[in-house]
Short mmCIF file of C-alpha atoms and ligand atoms in Angstrom, two decimals:
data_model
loop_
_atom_site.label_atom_id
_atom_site.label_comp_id
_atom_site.label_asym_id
_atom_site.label_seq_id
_atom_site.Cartn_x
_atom_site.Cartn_y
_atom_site.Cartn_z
CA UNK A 472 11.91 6.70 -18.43
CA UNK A 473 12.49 3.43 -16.28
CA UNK A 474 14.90 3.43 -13.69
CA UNK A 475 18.57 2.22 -14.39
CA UNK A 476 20.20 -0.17 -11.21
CA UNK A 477 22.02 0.82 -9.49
CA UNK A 478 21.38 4.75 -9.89
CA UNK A 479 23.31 7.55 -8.92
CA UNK A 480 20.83 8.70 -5.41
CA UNK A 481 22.14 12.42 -5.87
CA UNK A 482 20.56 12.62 -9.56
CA UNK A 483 17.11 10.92 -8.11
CA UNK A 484 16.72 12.93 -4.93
CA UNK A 485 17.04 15.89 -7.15
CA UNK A 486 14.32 14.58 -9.63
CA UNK A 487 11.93 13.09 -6.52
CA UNK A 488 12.19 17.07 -4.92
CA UNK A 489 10.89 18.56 -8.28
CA UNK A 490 8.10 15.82 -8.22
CA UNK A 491 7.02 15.89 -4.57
CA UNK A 492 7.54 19.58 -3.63
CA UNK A 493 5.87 23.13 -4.89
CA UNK A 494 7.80 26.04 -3.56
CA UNK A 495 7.34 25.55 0.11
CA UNK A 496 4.79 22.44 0.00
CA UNK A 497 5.38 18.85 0.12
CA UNK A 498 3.19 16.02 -1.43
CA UNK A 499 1.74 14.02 1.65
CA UNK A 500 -0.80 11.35 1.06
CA UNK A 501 -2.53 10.30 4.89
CA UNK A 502 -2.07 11.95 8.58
CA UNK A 503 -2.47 9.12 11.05
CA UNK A 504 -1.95 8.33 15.04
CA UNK A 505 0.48 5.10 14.84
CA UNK A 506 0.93 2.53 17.39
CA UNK A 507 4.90 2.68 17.18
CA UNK A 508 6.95 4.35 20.09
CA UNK A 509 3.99 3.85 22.00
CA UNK A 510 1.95 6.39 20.28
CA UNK A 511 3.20 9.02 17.67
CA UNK A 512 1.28 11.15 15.18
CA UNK A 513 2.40 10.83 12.01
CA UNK A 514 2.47 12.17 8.56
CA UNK A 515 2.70 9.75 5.79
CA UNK A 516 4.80 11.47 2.38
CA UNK A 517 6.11 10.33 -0.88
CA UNK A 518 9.04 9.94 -2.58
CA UNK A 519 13.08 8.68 -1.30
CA UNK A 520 16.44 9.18 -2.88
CA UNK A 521 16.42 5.23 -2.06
CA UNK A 522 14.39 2.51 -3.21
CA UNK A 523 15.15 -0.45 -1.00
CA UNK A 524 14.03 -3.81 -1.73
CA UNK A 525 12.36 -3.76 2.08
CA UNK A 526 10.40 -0.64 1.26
CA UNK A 527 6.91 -0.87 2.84
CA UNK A 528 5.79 1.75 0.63
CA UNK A 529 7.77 0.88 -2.81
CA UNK A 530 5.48 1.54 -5.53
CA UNK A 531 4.44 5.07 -3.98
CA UNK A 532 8.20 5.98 -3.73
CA UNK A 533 8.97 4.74 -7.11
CA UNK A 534 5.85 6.94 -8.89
CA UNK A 535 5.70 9.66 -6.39
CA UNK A 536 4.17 11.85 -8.82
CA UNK A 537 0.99 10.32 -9.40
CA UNK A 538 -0.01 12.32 -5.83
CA UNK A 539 -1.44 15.36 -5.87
CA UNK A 540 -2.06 16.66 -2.28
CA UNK A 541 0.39 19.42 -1.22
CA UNK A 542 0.65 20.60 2.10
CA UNK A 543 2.12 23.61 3.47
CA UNK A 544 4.44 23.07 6.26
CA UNK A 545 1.74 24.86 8.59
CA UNK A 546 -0.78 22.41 6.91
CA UNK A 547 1.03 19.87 8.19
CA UNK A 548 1.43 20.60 11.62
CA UNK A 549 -1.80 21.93 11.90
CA UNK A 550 -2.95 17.76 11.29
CA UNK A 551 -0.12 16.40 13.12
CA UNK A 552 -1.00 18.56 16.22
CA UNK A 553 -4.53 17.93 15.80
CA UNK A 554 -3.62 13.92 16.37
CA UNK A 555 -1.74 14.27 19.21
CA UNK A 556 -4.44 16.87 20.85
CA UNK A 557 -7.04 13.64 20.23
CA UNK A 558 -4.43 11.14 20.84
CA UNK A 559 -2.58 12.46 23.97
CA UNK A 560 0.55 11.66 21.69
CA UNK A 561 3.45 13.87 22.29
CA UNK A 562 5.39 12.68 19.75
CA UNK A 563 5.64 13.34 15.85
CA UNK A 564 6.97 11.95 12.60
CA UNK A 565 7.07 12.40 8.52
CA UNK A 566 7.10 8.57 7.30
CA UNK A 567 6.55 6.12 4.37
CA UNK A 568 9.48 8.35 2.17
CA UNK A 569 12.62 10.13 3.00
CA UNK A 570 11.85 13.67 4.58
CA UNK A 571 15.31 15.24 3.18
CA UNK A 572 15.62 14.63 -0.11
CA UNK A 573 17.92 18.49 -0.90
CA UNK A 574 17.21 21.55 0.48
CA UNK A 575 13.40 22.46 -0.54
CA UNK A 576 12.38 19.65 1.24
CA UNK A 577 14.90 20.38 4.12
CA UNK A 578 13.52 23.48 4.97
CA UNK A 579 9.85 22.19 4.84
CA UNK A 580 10.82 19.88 7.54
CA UNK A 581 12.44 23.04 9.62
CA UNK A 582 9.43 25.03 9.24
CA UNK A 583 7.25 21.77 10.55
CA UNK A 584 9.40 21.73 13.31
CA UNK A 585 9.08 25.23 14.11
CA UNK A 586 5.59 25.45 14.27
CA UNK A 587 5.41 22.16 16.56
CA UNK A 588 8.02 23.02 18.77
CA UNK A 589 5.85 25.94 19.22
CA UNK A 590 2.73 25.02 19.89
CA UNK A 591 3.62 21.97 22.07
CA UNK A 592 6.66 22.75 23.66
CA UNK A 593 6.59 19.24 25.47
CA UNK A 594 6.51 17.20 22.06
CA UNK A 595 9.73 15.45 20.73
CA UNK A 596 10.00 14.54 16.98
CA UNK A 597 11.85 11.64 15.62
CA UNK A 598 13.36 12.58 12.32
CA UNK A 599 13.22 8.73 11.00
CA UNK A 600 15.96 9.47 7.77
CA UNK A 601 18.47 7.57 5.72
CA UNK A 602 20.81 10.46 6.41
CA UNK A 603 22.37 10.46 2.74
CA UNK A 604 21.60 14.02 2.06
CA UNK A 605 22.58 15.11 5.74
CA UNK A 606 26.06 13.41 4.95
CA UNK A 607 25.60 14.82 1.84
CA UNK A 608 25.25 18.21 3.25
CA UNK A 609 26.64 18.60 6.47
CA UNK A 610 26.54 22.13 6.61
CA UNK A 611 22.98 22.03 7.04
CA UNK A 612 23.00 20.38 10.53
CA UNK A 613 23.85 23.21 12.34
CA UNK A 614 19.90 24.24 11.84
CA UNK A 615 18.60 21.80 14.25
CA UNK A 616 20.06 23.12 17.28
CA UNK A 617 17.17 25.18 17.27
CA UNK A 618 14.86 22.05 18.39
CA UNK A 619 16.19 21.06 21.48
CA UNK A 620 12.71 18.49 20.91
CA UNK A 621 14.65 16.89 17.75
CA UNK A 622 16.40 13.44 17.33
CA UNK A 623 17.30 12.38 14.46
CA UNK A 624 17.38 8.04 13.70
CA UNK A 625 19.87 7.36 11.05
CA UNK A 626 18.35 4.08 9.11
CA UNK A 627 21.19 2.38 7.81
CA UNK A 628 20.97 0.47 4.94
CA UNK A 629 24.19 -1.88 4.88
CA UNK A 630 27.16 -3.23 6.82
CA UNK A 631 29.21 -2.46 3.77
CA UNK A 632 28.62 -0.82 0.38
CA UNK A 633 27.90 -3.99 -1.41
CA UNK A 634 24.71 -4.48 1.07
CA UNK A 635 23.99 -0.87 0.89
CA UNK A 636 23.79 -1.49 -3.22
CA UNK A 637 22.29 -4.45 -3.35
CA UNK A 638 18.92 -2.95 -0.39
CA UNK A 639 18.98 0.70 -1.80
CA UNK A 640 19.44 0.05 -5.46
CA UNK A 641 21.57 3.06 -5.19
CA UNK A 642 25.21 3.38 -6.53
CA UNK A 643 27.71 1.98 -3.73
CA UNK A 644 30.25 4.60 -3.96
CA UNK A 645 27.09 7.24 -1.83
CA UNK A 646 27.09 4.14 0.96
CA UNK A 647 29.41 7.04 3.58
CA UNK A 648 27.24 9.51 3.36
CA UNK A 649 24.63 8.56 6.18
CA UNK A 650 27.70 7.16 8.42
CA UNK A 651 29.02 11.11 7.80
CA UNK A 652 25.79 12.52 9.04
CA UNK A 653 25.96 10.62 12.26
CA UNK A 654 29.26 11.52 12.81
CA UNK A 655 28.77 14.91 12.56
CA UNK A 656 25.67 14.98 14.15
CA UNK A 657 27.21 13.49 17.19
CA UNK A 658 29.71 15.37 17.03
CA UNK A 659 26.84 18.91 17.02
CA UNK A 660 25.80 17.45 20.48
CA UNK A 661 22.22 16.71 18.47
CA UNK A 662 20.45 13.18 19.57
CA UNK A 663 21.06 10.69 16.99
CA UNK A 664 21.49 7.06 16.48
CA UNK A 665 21.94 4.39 13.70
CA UNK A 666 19.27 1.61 12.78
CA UNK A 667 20.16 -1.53 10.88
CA UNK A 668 17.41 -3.88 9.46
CA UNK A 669 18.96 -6.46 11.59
CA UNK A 670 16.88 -10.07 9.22
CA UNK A 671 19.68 -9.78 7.05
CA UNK A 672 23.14 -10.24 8.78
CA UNK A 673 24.25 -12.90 11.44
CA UNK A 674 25.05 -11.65 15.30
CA UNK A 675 29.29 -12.18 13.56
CA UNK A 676 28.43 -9.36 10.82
CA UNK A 677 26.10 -6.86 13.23
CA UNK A 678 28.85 -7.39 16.00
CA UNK A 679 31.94 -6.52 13.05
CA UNK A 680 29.68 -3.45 12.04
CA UNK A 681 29.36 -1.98 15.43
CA UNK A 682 32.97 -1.99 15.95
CA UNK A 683 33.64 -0.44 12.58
CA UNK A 684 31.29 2.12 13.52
CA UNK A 685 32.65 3.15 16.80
CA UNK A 686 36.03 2.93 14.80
CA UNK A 687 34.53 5.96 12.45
CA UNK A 688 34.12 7.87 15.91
CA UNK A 689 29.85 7.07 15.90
CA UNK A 690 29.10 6.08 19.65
CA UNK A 691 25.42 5.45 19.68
CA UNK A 692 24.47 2.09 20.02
CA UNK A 693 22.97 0.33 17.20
CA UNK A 694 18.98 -0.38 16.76
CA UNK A 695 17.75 -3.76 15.20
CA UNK A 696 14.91 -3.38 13.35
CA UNK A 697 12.96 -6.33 12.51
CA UNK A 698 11.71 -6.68 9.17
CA UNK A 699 7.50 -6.60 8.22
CA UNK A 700 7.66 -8.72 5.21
CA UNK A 701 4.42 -7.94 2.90
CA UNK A 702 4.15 -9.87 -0.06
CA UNK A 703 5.11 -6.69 -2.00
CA UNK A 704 8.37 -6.67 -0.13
CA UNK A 705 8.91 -10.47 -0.55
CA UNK A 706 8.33 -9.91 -4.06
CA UNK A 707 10.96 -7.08 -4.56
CA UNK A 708 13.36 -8.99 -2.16
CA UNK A 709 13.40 -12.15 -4.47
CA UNK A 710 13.88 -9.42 -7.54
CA UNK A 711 17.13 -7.85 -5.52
CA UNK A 712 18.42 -11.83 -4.56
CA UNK A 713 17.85 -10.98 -0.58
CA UNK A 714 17.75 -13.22 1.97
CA UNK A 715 16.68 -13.15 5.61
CA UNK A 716 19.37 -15.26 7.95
S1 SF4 B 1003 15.08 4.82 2.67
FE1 SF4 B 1003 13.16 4.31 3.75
S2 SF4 B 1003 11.54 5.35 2.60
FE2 SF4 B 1003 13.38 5.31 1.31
S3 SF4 B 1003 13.10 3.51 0.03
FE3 SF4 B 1003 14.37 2.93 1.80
S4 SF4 B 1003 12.87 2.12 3.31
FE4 SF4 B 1003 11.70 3.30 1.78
#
């Protein structure tokens, strides 16, 4: 059935987890050593309870189920660990889809942290997440105090709910829920901080939003990301009427 804009992101993360996950497994198509943060071995997954206009890896996100590679959690560390053994990488990341997407997939992630924080005691693993299920379900955060190794970098994707709409395609009513899981996560003593795609708002609107998050009680400074336009994402962009400043 095609996809209705804007949808409700609660209803799709729900229907992504049944499609990417298989009691404890999660679908994961590549295992790579990145150049980003200087070096960091990642795992590359499937599926988002977004689907932003920006998204490097749209068209996988939007049919996540045509992938058929499950991984165990151990699986996955196993390959992860094996990269940064080669690499001399001592960090780690899930990428290319959202790695909470309810709370099949949230304990996947746990036990993948487990088994690296482990192993490789010295590692530190960047959680790179939208944060609308962690907003969503705050009483899950408690968990990673466990992984002293953890932060956690909240990709925002809006300076209001209209932006987060129009970039997400999700319903602007769910735009709180990753300002909530900063909030609290700050407020757990657990590393985290917000990211903005920064192409699409002047230095006037970034310098309004950072004061309207510190407002909300959120005191980690704010990351610019720059955006990497593909022609898929140029394409999608022009569908969603985005602009870069
Ligand atoms: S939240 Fe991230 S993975 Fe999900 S659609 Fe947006 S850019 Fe892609």
């Amino acid at each position: 059935m095609a996809l209705e804009f804007p949808f409700d992101p609660l209803k799709r993360s729900e229907d992504v987890e049944n499609q990417v996950t298989r009691d404890n497994k999660r679908l994961y198509y590549r295992f790579r050593p990145a150049p980003y943060y200087g070096g960091i071995a990642t795992a590359d997954a499937v599926g988002c309870s977004f689907l932003c206009a920006y998204c490097w890896n749209y068209n996988r996100n939007l049919y996540p189920g045509r992938f058929k590679e499950f991984y165990t959690p151990q699986q996955v560390a196993d390959k992860l660990l094996h990269i940064a053994y080669k690499k001399s990488f001592h960090l780690f990341r899930i990428s290319g889809a959202e790695p909470i997407l309810g709370e099949r997939t949230f304990y996947h992630l746990i036990e993948v942290l487990r088994f690296i924080s482990q192993r490789k005691p010295d590692s530190m693993f960047i959680l790179e997440t939208n944060g609308f299920f962690l907003g969503y379900r705050t009483d899950l955060l408690e968990k990673f105090k466990e992984f002293p190794n953890l932060c956690v970098r909240i990709c925002l994707k809006g300076i209001d709910e209209e932006s987060f709409e129009q970039t997400t395609g999700a319903q602007k009513d769910f735009y709180r829920f990753p300002l909530i899981a900063l909030r609290e996560l700050e407020g757990l003593g657990i590393r985290a901080w917000p990211a903005l795609m920064g192409d699409f708002f002047s230095t006037e609107e970034i310098s309004r939003f950072e004061n309207f998050l510190k407002e909300r009680d959120i005191q980690s400074g704010l990351e610019l990301e720059c955006l990497e336009a593909y022609p898929s994402v140029q394409e999608n962009m022009k569908k969603r009427k985005i602009r870069e400043i």
